[in-house]
Short mmCIF file of C-alpha atoms in Angstrom, two decimals:
data_model
loop_
_atom_site.label_atom_id
_atom_site.label_comp_id
_atom_site.label_asym_id
_atom_site.label_seq_id
_atom_site.Cartn_x
_atom_site.Cartn_y
_atom_site.Cartn_z
CA MET A 1 32.36 -119.19 146.47
CA ALA A 2 32.97 -118.31 142.95
CA PRO A 3 34.53 -114.88 142.47
CA ASN A 4 31.44 -113.36 140.67
CA ALA A 5 29.05 -114.49 143.47
CA ARG A 6 30.66 -111.93 145.82
CA PRO A 7 29.33 -108.35 146.29
CA THR A 8 31.49 -106.71 143.54
CA VAL A 9 34.78 -105.27 144.67
CA ALA A 10 36.93 -103.83 141.66
CA PRO A 11 39.62 -106.40 141.71
CA PRO A 12 43.21 -104.66 141.82
CA LEU A 13 45.51 -104.96 138.94
CA SER A 14 48.79 -106.90 139.98
CA PRO A 15 51.98 -105.10 139.64
CA HIS A 16 53.93 -105.35 136.45
CA LEU A 17 56.68 -102.89 135.46
CA GLN A 18 57.02 -102.16 139.10
CA VAL A 19 58.31 -105.71 139.99
CA TYR A 20 59.20 -107.28 136.57
CA ARG A 21 62.93 -108.26 136.30
CA TRP A 22 65.00 -106.42 133.95
CA THR A 23 66.33 -108.74 131.48
CA TRP A 24 68.74 -107.90 128.44
CA THR A 25 66.24 -108.59 125.80
CA MET A 26 63.62 -106.31 127.63
CA LEU A 27 66.04 -103.68 128.22
CA MET A 28 67.32 -103.31 124.68
CA SER A 29 63.80 -103.57 123.39
CA ILE A 30 62.79 -100.54 125.56
CA LEU A 31 65.96 -98.64 124.61
CA ASN A 32 65.21 -99.30 120.95
CA ARG A 33 61.69 -97.74 121.29
CA ALA A 34 63.15 -94.79 123.53
CA THR A 35 66.02 -94.08 121.03
CA GLY A 36 63.44 -94.23 118.05
CA ALA A 37 61.41 -91.66 119.87
CA ALA A 38 64.39 -89.37 120.69
CA LEU A 39 65.30 -89.43 116.93
CA TYR A 40 62.70 -87.04 116.20
CA GLY A 41 64.61 -84.61 118.32
CA GLY A 42 67.81 -85.55 116.59
CA THR A 43 66.23 -85.02 113.08
CA LEU A 44 65.09 -81.74 114.22
CA LEU A 45 68.82 -80.95 115.02
CA VAL A 46 69.72 -81.88 111.43
CA THR A 47 67.03 -79.57 110.12
CA ILE A 48 67.91 -76.71 112.24
CA TRP A 49 71.59 -76.97 110.96
CA LEU A 50 70.27 -77.48 107.23
CA VAL A 51 67.93 -74.45 107.47
CA ALA A 52 70.63 -72.26 108.95
CA LEU A 53 72.99 -73.48 106.17
CA ALA A 54 70.56 -72.27 103.60
CA SER A 55 69.87 -68.99 105.42
CA GLY A 56 73.30 -67.56 105.15
CA PRO A 57 76.26 -66.79 107.12
CA LYS A 58 74.80 -65.07 109.91
CA ALA A 59 72.33 -67.82 110.99
CA TYR A 60 74.78 -70.53 110.41
CA GLY A 61 77.29 -68.86 112.37
CA ALA A 62 74.85 -68.73 115.40
CA VAL A 63 73.91 -72.37 114.94
CA ALA A 64 77.29 -73.40 114.59
CA TRP A 65 78.40 -71.80 117.58
CA PHE A 66 75.67 -73.33 119.63
CA PHE A 67 76.51 -76.93 118.27
CA GLY A 68 80.23 -76.08 119.08
CA SER A 69 79.40 -75.04 122.84
CA TRP A 70 79.67 -77.52 125.62
CA ILE A 71 75.96 -78.09 125.86
CA GLY A 72 75.67 -78.43 122.07
CA LEU A 73 78.54 -81.06 121.90
CA LEU A 74 76.95 -83.01 124.73
CA ILE A 75 73.63 -82.93 122.88
CA LEU A 76 75.46 -84.16 119.57
CA PHE A 77 77.27 -86.83 121.53
CA GLY A 78 74.07 -88.20 122.78
CA TYR A 79 72.44 -87.90 119.47
CA THR A 80 75.15 -89.88 118.00
CA TRP A 81 74.60 -92.68 120.58
CA VAL A 82 70.96 -92.63 120.13
CA LEU A 83 71.30 -92.88 116.23
CA LEU A 84 73.74 -95.81 116.52
CA ASN A 85 71.88 -97.64 119.15
CA HIS A 86 68.55 -97.47 117.06
CA MET A 87 70.59 -98.42 113.96
CA LEU A 88 72.09 -101.39 115.51
CA GLY A 89 68.69 -102.30 117.25
CA GLY A 90 67.28 -102.31 113.90
CA VAL A 91 69.81 -104.75 112.48
CA ARG A 92 69.20 -106.91 115.67
CA HIS A 93 65.47 -106.99 114.90
CA PHE A 94 66.29 -107.71 111.23
CA ILE A 95 68.19 -110.95 112.38
CA TRP A 96 65.37 -111.97 114.42
CA ASP A 97 62.78 -111.30 111.63
CA THR A 98 64.48 -114.10 109.69
CA GLY A 99 63.79 -116.38 112.69
CA ARG A 100 67.39 -116.50 113.69
CA GLY A 101 69.22 -115.83 116.98
CA PHE A 102 66.18 -116.90 119.12
CA GLU A 103 68.00 -119.44 121.45
CA PRO A 104 68.65 -118.20 125.11
CA ASN A 105 72.48 -117.37 124.75
CA GLU A 106 71.93 -116.04 121.29
CA ARG A 107 69.22 -113.51 122.13
CA MET A 108 71.19 -112.41 125.33
CA ALA A 109 74.37 -111.99 123.06
CA LEU A 110 72.69 -110.02 120.56
CA SER A 111 71.15 -107.74 122.75
CA ARG A 112 74.39 -107.12 124.80
CA LEU A 113 76.42 -106.84 121.72
CA SER A 114 74.28 -104.16 120.20
CA LEU A 115 74.52 -102.00 123.60
CA ILE A 116 78.29 -102.42 123.56
CA ALA A 117 78.79 -101.81 119.75
CA SER A 118 76.72 -98.61 120.02
CA VAL A 119 78.73 -97.11 122.80
CA ALA A 120 81.92 -98.14 121.14
CA LEU A 121 81.14 -96.93 117.73
CA THR A 122 80.01 -93.70 119.48
CA LEU A 123 83.36 -93.28 121.29
CA ILE A 124 85.22 -94.18 118.09
CA ILE A 125 83.40 -91.67 115.90
CA TRP A 126 83.97 -88.87 118.40
CA ALA A 127 87.60 -89.68 118.86
CA ILE A 128 88.07 -89.53 115.20
CA ALA A 129 86.11 -86.22 115.13
CA LEU A 130 88.02 -84.50 117.88
CA LEU A 131 91.37 -85.71 116.40
CA LEU A 132 90.65 -84.37 113.16
CA HIS A 133 89.22 -81.12 114.54
CA MET B 1 48.30 -94.88 125.72
CA ALA B 2 49.57 -97.37 128.09
CA GLN B 3 49.30 -96.69 131.87
CA PHE B 4 52.45 -97.38 133.34
CA THR B 5 51.48 -96.79 136.87
CA LEU B 6 49.12 -99.07 139.03
CA PRO B 7 45.35 -97.72 139.44
CA LYS B 8 44.78 -96.23 143.01
CA ASN B 9 43.02 -99.43 144.38
CA SER B 10 46.15 -101.49 143.20
CA GLN B 11 48.72 -99.56 144.89
CA ILE B 12 50.66 -101.90 147.37
CA GLY B 13 51.08 -101.06 151.24
CA GLU B 14 53.19 -102.62 154.06
CA GLY B 15 51.43 -105.59 155.55
CA LYS B 16 52.00 -107.89 158.35
CA THR B 17 55.53 -109.35 159.52
CA TRP B 18 54.92 -112.89 160.75
CA PRO B 19 57.52 -113.90 163.30
CA ALA B 20 60.42 -116.23 162.68
CA PRO B 21 59.91 -119.77 163.70
CA GLU B 22 61.41 -120.42 167.21
CA GLY B 23 64.79 -122.07 167.18
CA ALA B 24 65.30 -121.96 163.35
CA LYS B 25 68.90 -121.55 162.30
CA ASN B 26 68.44 -121.51 158.45
CA VAL B 27 65.81 -118.84 157.75
CA GLN B 28 64.60 -117.57 154.43
CA VAL B 29 62.63 -114.39 154.33
CA PHE B 30 59.68 -114.08 151.92
CA ARG B 31 57.61 -111.02 150.94
CA ILE B 32 54.26 -112.06 149.43
CA TYR B 33 51.49 -110.13 147.83
CA ARG B 34 48.33 -110.18 149.62
CA TRP B 35 44.73 -109.01 148.67
CA ASN B 36 41.62 -110.04 150.21
CA PRO B 37 38.33 -109.03 148.31
CA ASP B 38 36.33 -109.06 151.69
CA ASP B 39 38.16 -106.63 153.49
CA GLY B 40 38.02 -103.59 151.20
CA LEU B 41 41.60 -102.75 151.86
CA ASN B 42 44.33 -102.15 149.20
CA PRO B 43 46.88 -105.09 148.44
CA ARG B 44 49.77 -105.35 150.77
CA ILE B 45 53.09 -107.29 151.14
CA ASP B 46 53.31 -109.62 154.20
CA THR B 47 56.79 -110.83 155.30
CA TYR B 48 57.22 -114.46 156.41
CA HIS B 49 60.14 -116.40 157.71
CA VAL B 50 60.61 -119.95 156.41
CA ASP B 51 62.53 -122.54 158.33
CA ARG B 52 64.71 -124.01 155.38
CA ASP B 53 65.77 -127.05 157.54
CA ASP B 54 62.19 -127.78 157.93
CA CYS B 55 61.14 -127.22 154.12
CA GLY B 56 61.53 -128.72 150.98
CA PRO B 57 63.82 -126.97 148.19
CA MET B 58 61.17 -125.52 145.86
CA VAL B 59 59.29 -121.99 146.18
CA LEU B 60 56.00 -124.01 146.15
CA ASP B 61 57.44 -126.02 149.38
CA ALA B 62 57.83 -122.79 151.06
CA LEU B 63 54.44 -121.40 150.19
CA ILE B 64 52.84 -124.75 151.56
CA TRP B 65 55.11 -124.61 154.50
CA ILE B 66 53.72 -120.94 155.23
CA LYS B 67 50.13 -122.12 154.62
CA ASN B 68 50.49 -125.09 156.90
CA LYS B 69 52.57 -123.63 159.76
CA VAL B 70 52.17 -119.91 159.97
CA ASP B 71 49.31 -118.33 158.06
CA ALA B 72 46.48 -120.57 156.61
CA THR B 73 44.73 -117.69 154.95
CA LEU B 74 47.45 -117.38 152.35
CA VAL B 75 45.74 -118.26 148.90
CA PHE B 76 47.68 -119.71 145.85
CA ARG B 77 46.92 -122.36 143.21
CA ARG B 78 48.80 -125.49 143.15
CA SER B 79 48.18 -129.02 142.06
CA CYS B 80 50.84 -131.40 140.45
CA ARG B 81 54.05 -129.97 142.04
CA GLU B 82 56.03 -131.25 139.10
CA GLY B 83 55.60 -128.63 136.40
CA ILE B 84 52.89 -130.24 134.29
CA CYS B 85 49.58 -128.68 135.40
CA GLY B 86 50.64 -125.07 135.23
CA SER B 87 48.50 -123.97 138.24
CA CYS B 88 51.28 -122.54 140.46
CA ALA B 89 52.59 -119.77 137.96
CA MET B 90 53.48 -116.65 139.70
CA ASN B 91 56.05 -113.91 139.70
CA MET B 92 59.09 -114.79 141.77
CA GLU B 93 61.97 -112.47 142.27
CA GLY B 94 60.66 -110.60 139.22
CA GLN B 95 60.23 -113.49 136.75
CA ASN B 96 57.36 -115.56 136.03
CA SER B 97 57.71 -119.17 136.41
CA LEU B 98 56.13 -122.13 138.26
CA ALA B 99 56.72 -122.30 142.11
CA CYS B 100 57.03 -126.00 141.88
CA THR B 101 59.78 -126.15 139.65
CA MET B 102 61.64 -122.96 140.86
CA GLY B 103 64.27 -123.57 143.42
CA ILE B 104 64.46 -121.30 146.47
CA ASP B 105 68.23 -120.78 145.87
CA GLU B 106 67.52 -120.63 142.05
CA CYS B 107 65.31 -117.83 141.78
CA LYS B 108 67.74 -115.61 144.08
CA SER B 109 70.56 -115.91 141.45
CA PRO B 110 69.13 -115.50 138.04
CA ASP B 111 71.49 -115.51 135.01
CA ASN B 112 69.47 -113.22 132.82
CA ALA B 113 69.02 -110.26 135.02
CA VAL B 114 70.69 -106.81 133.95
CA PRO B 115 73.15 -105.89 136.79
CA PHE B 116 72.46 -102.69 138.63
CA LEU B 117 68.84 -102.22 137.43
CA ASN B 118 67.42 -105.08 139.67
CA ARG B 119 67.31 -104.13 143.29
CA LYS B 120 67.44 -106.71 146.00
CA ASP B 121 66.02 -106.52 149.37
CA LYS B 122 68.80 -106.17 152.08
CA ASP B 123 67.61 -109.20 153.97
CA GLY B 124 67.90 -111.33 150.89
CA ALA B 125 63.85 -111.96 150.76
CA ILE B 126 62.25 -113.56 147.91
CA ARG B 127 59.49 -111.36 146.56
CA ILE B 128 56.45 -113.10 145.24
CA TYR B 129 53.43 -111.58 143.32
CA PRO B 130 50.70 -112.94 141.20
CA LEU B 131 51.19 -112.99 137.58
CA PRO B 132 51.80 -109.47 136.28
CA HIS B 133 48.97 -106.96 135.04
CA MET B 134 46.24 -109.17 135.79
CA PRO B 135 43.01 -108.80 137.79
CA VAL B 136 43.44 -110.35 141.13
CA ILE B 137 40.81 -112.75 142.62
CA LYS B 138 42.77 -113.26 145.97
CA ASP B 139 46.50 -113.04 147.04
CA LEU B 140 48.45 -115.00 144.32
CA VAL B 141 45.44 -116.15 142.29
CA PRO B 142 44.84 -113.92 139.01
CA ASP B 143 41.73 -114.00 136.78
CA LEU B 144 42.71 -115.88 133.56
CA THR B 145 39.45 -115.65 131.75
CA ASN B 146 40.61 -113.52 129.05
CA PHE B 147 43.93 -115.58 128.66
CA TYR B 148 41.88 -118.62 128.12
CA ALA B 149 39.45 -116.93 125.83
CA GLN B 150 42.37 -115.95 123.62
CA HIS B 151 43.42 -119.42 123.63
CA ALA B 152 39.83 -120.52 122.23
CA ALA B 153 40.06 -117.70 119.67
CA ILE B 154 42.81 -119.36 117.66
CA GLU B 155 40.56 -122.43 117.32
CA PRO B 156 43.31 -124.96 118.86
CA TRP B 157 41.83 -128.07 117.14
CA LEU B 158 42.29 -129.95 113.75
CA GLN B 159 40.42 -128.38 110.97
CA THR B 160 40.15 -130.37 107.59
CA GLU B 161 38.23 -130.29 104.37
CA THR B 162 38.69 -133.75 103.04
CA PRO B 163 36.69 -136.66 104.40
CA ALA B 164 38.07 -138.10 107.28
CA PRO B 165 39.93 -141.33 106.81
CA GLU B 166 38.91 -144.60 108.24
CA LYS B 167 41.66 -144.66 110.88
CA GLU B 168 43.61 -141.73 112.10
CA TRP B 169 44.98 -138.63 110.17
CA ARG B 170 48.42 -139.88 109.05
CA GLN B 171 51.56 -137.95 109.49
CA THR B 172 55.24 -138.52 108.60
CA PRO B 173 57.73 -138.55 111.30
CA GLU B 174 59.36 -135.52 109.87
CA ASP B 175 56.17 -133.45 109.94
CA ARG B 176 55.51 -134.76 113.47
CA THR B 177 58.87 -133.35 114.83
CA LYS B 178 57.72 -129.93 113.61
CA LEU B 179 55.20 -129.86 116.58
CA ASP B 180 58.02 -130.46 119.13
CA GLY B 181 58.60 -127.39 121.27
CA LEU B 182 54.99 -126.14 120.60
CA TYR B 183 52.71 -128.98 121.73
CA GLU B 184 54.08 -129.03 125.28
CA CYS B 185 52.79 -125.81 126.32
CA ILE B 186 50.74 -126.31 129.63
CA LEU B 187 48.90 -122.88 129.40
CA CYS B 188 50.29 -121.53 132.66
CA ALA B 189 50.13 -117.97 131.36
CA CYS B 190 53.83 -117.33 132.48
CA CYS B 191 54.74 -116.03 129.09
CA THR B 192 51.65 -114.05 128.21
CA THR B 193 51.63 -112.32 131.53
CA SER B 194 55.48 -111.52 131.25
CA CYS B 195 54.93 -109.66 128.08
CA PRO B 196 55.14 -105.75 128.07
CA SER B 197 53.03 -105.67 124.77
CA TYR B 198 50.18 -107.85 126.47
CA TRP B 199 50.20 -105.44 129.71
CA TRP B 200 49.39 -102.52 127.49
CA ASN B 201 47.17 -104.11 124.72
CA GLY B 202 46.14 -107.64 126.46
CA ASP B 203 42.52 -106.79 125.16
CA LYS B 204 43.49 -106.84 121.32
CA PHE B 205 46.87 -108.67 121.19
CA LEU B 206 46.65 -112.36 121.43
CA GLY B 207 49.68 -112.83 123.71
CA PRO B 208 52.55 -115.44 123.45
CA ALA B 209 50.76 -118.46 124.52
CA ALA B 210 47.98 -118.15 122.29
CA LEU B 211 50.22 -117.33 119.41
CA LEU B 212 52.42 -120.36 120.11
CA GLN B 213 49.40 -122.53 119.74
CA ALA B 214 48.27 -120.71 116.64
CA TYR B 215 51.56 -121.72 115.14
CA ARG B 216 51.34 -125.15 116.47
CA TRP B 217 48.18 -125.50 114.32
CA LEU B 218 49.55 -123.53 111.35
CA ILE B 219 52.39 -126.01 110.77
CA ASP B 220 50.46 -129.14 111.49
CA SER B 221 50.92 -131.00 108.01
CA ARG B 222 47.26 -132.56 108.70
CA ASP B 223 45.55 -129.27 109.23
CA GLU B 224 43.85 -127.87 106.13
CA ASN B 225 42.98 -124.36 107.23
CA THR B 226 46.23 -122.67 107.11
CA GLY B 227 44.91 -119.82 105.09
CA GLU B 228 41.92 -118.84 107.20
CA ARG B 229 44.13 -119.24 110.37
CA LEU B 230 46.71 -116.77 108.86
CA ASP B 231 43.76 -114.44 107.85
CA ALA B 232 42.35 -114.40 111.41
CA LEU B 233 45.71 -113.33 112.86
CA HIS B 234 46.50 -110.73 109.91
CA ASP B 235 45.73 -107.81 112.19
CA PRO B 236 47.72 -104.97 113.63
CA PHE B 237 47.08 -106.06 117.21
CA ARG B 238 46.28 -109.93 117.34
CA LEU B 239 49.79 -110.79 115.92
CA TYR B 240 51.82 -107.77 115.18
CA ARG B 241 51.89 -106.38 118.68
CA CYS B 242 54.71 -108.67 119.38
CA HIS B 243 57.94 -106.60 119.39
CA THR B 244 60.38 -109.56 120.02
CA ILE B 245 60.79 -108.42 123.64
CA MET B 246 61.38 -111.94 124.54
CA ASN B 247 60.18 -111.85 127.98
CA CYS B 248 58.07 -114.86 127.10
CA ALA B 249 60.93 -117.10 126.09
CA ASN B 250 62.81 -116.03 129.20
CA ALA B 251 59.92 -116.98 131.32
CA CYS B 252 58.53 -120.20 129.85
CA PRO B 253 59.18 -122.69 132.58
CA LYS B 254 58.85 -125.52 129.83
CA SER B 255 61.77 -123.74 127.78
CA LEU B 256 59.53 -123.31 125.08
CA ASN B 257 60.09 -120.17 122.58
CA PRO B 258 56.83 -118.26 121.80
CA ALA B 259 58.86 -115.46 120.35
CA LYS B 260 60.50 -117.80 117.84
CA ALA B 261 57.05 -119.18 116.84
CA ILE B 262 55.64 -115.70 116.55
CA ALA B 263 58.53 -114.98 114.21
CA GLU B 264 57.62 -118.01 112.19
CA ILE B 265 54.17 -116.84 111.71
CA LYS B 266 55.25 -113.36 110.61
CA LYS B 267 57.46 -115.13 108.00
CA MET B 268 54.47 -117.29 106.84
CA MET B 269 52.62 -114.01 106.54
CA VAL B 270 55.43 -112.59 104.16
CA GLU B 271 55.92 -115.97 102.35
CA ARG B 272 52.36 -116.16 101.30
CA ALA B 273 52.28 -112.52 100.21
CA VAL B 274 55.22 -112.64 97.65
#
């Protein structure tokens, strides 16, 4: 019997995100989207800092104190990784936009590499910042 | 906004556990999605025990073994058992492929999975679901109406202006090789239903399979409708919902690369604009 000859039952939707395998390309695509969204918050941090800078020593002192606190440093550390991951994701997508890097080993390597590089660059930047401090 | 969770009528419950065959030494557990339109219940997961010593090496062999020896009500599509008809496309251990060309051992040890993020069942069960984010007709059989309509929408046939030649439309061997990796598509829908972009916008985004075929006609040296074909794709959804997630290329059981074909279409769009 054809499906539309039955008394109508709303068909269920087969599971998708709940069951699909996490592959490197999918993970890094989703991380690129997520970090892109998180950058709204990061840009807000920069804006707060600039506004405080323009508003005088008292406001700047307050903001500098917060960014220098443990929670502030943690947020800035996260923001650094978010920014770098999204930037390297942009580079990765730029390479793909030229039609290169689509073979199985290439797309896997590009995805893994951008994750590793974003973590490594974040650590290097913070190591330098803390050493110079 | 995309809905990331399953609607109420689609949430999956625990089903029946079918006993292991008596005297079997080499048992593989399968957890399989079941839904019956006639009983008014939600989908459920049934657990089966397959005697590997009595069963062929492929996932399809195990499904047929279950249907013949354990539970005749299990419903799935299959025909050629050699990867050319595309009927037995389904989601096995989280990835879409053809049950007939996917080995039971092979799908248990994927090489493209991110470690830590992919949970395995403790008993080493192989989990089988219908193709993702599709309306289910019964058990492992999804409704592919929309998928076929999208393939028809890209007008997959030769379109010409010049009068037809007396014999066939000629093509150089070099131009012919441009169709390799494109014409082999068997329309199994593994790629299209693996695509998160298609999950969220399947009504407007054409999806990898239809776009691979669109590119197959765009670069055919004999086709004379390239401009109109590109016009039809120039749309924020039909083509540009592809975000190069590449689940399509990871899933294709024929090792084709829809993601690359889509990138080439995007390049054609840019090239004709400058």
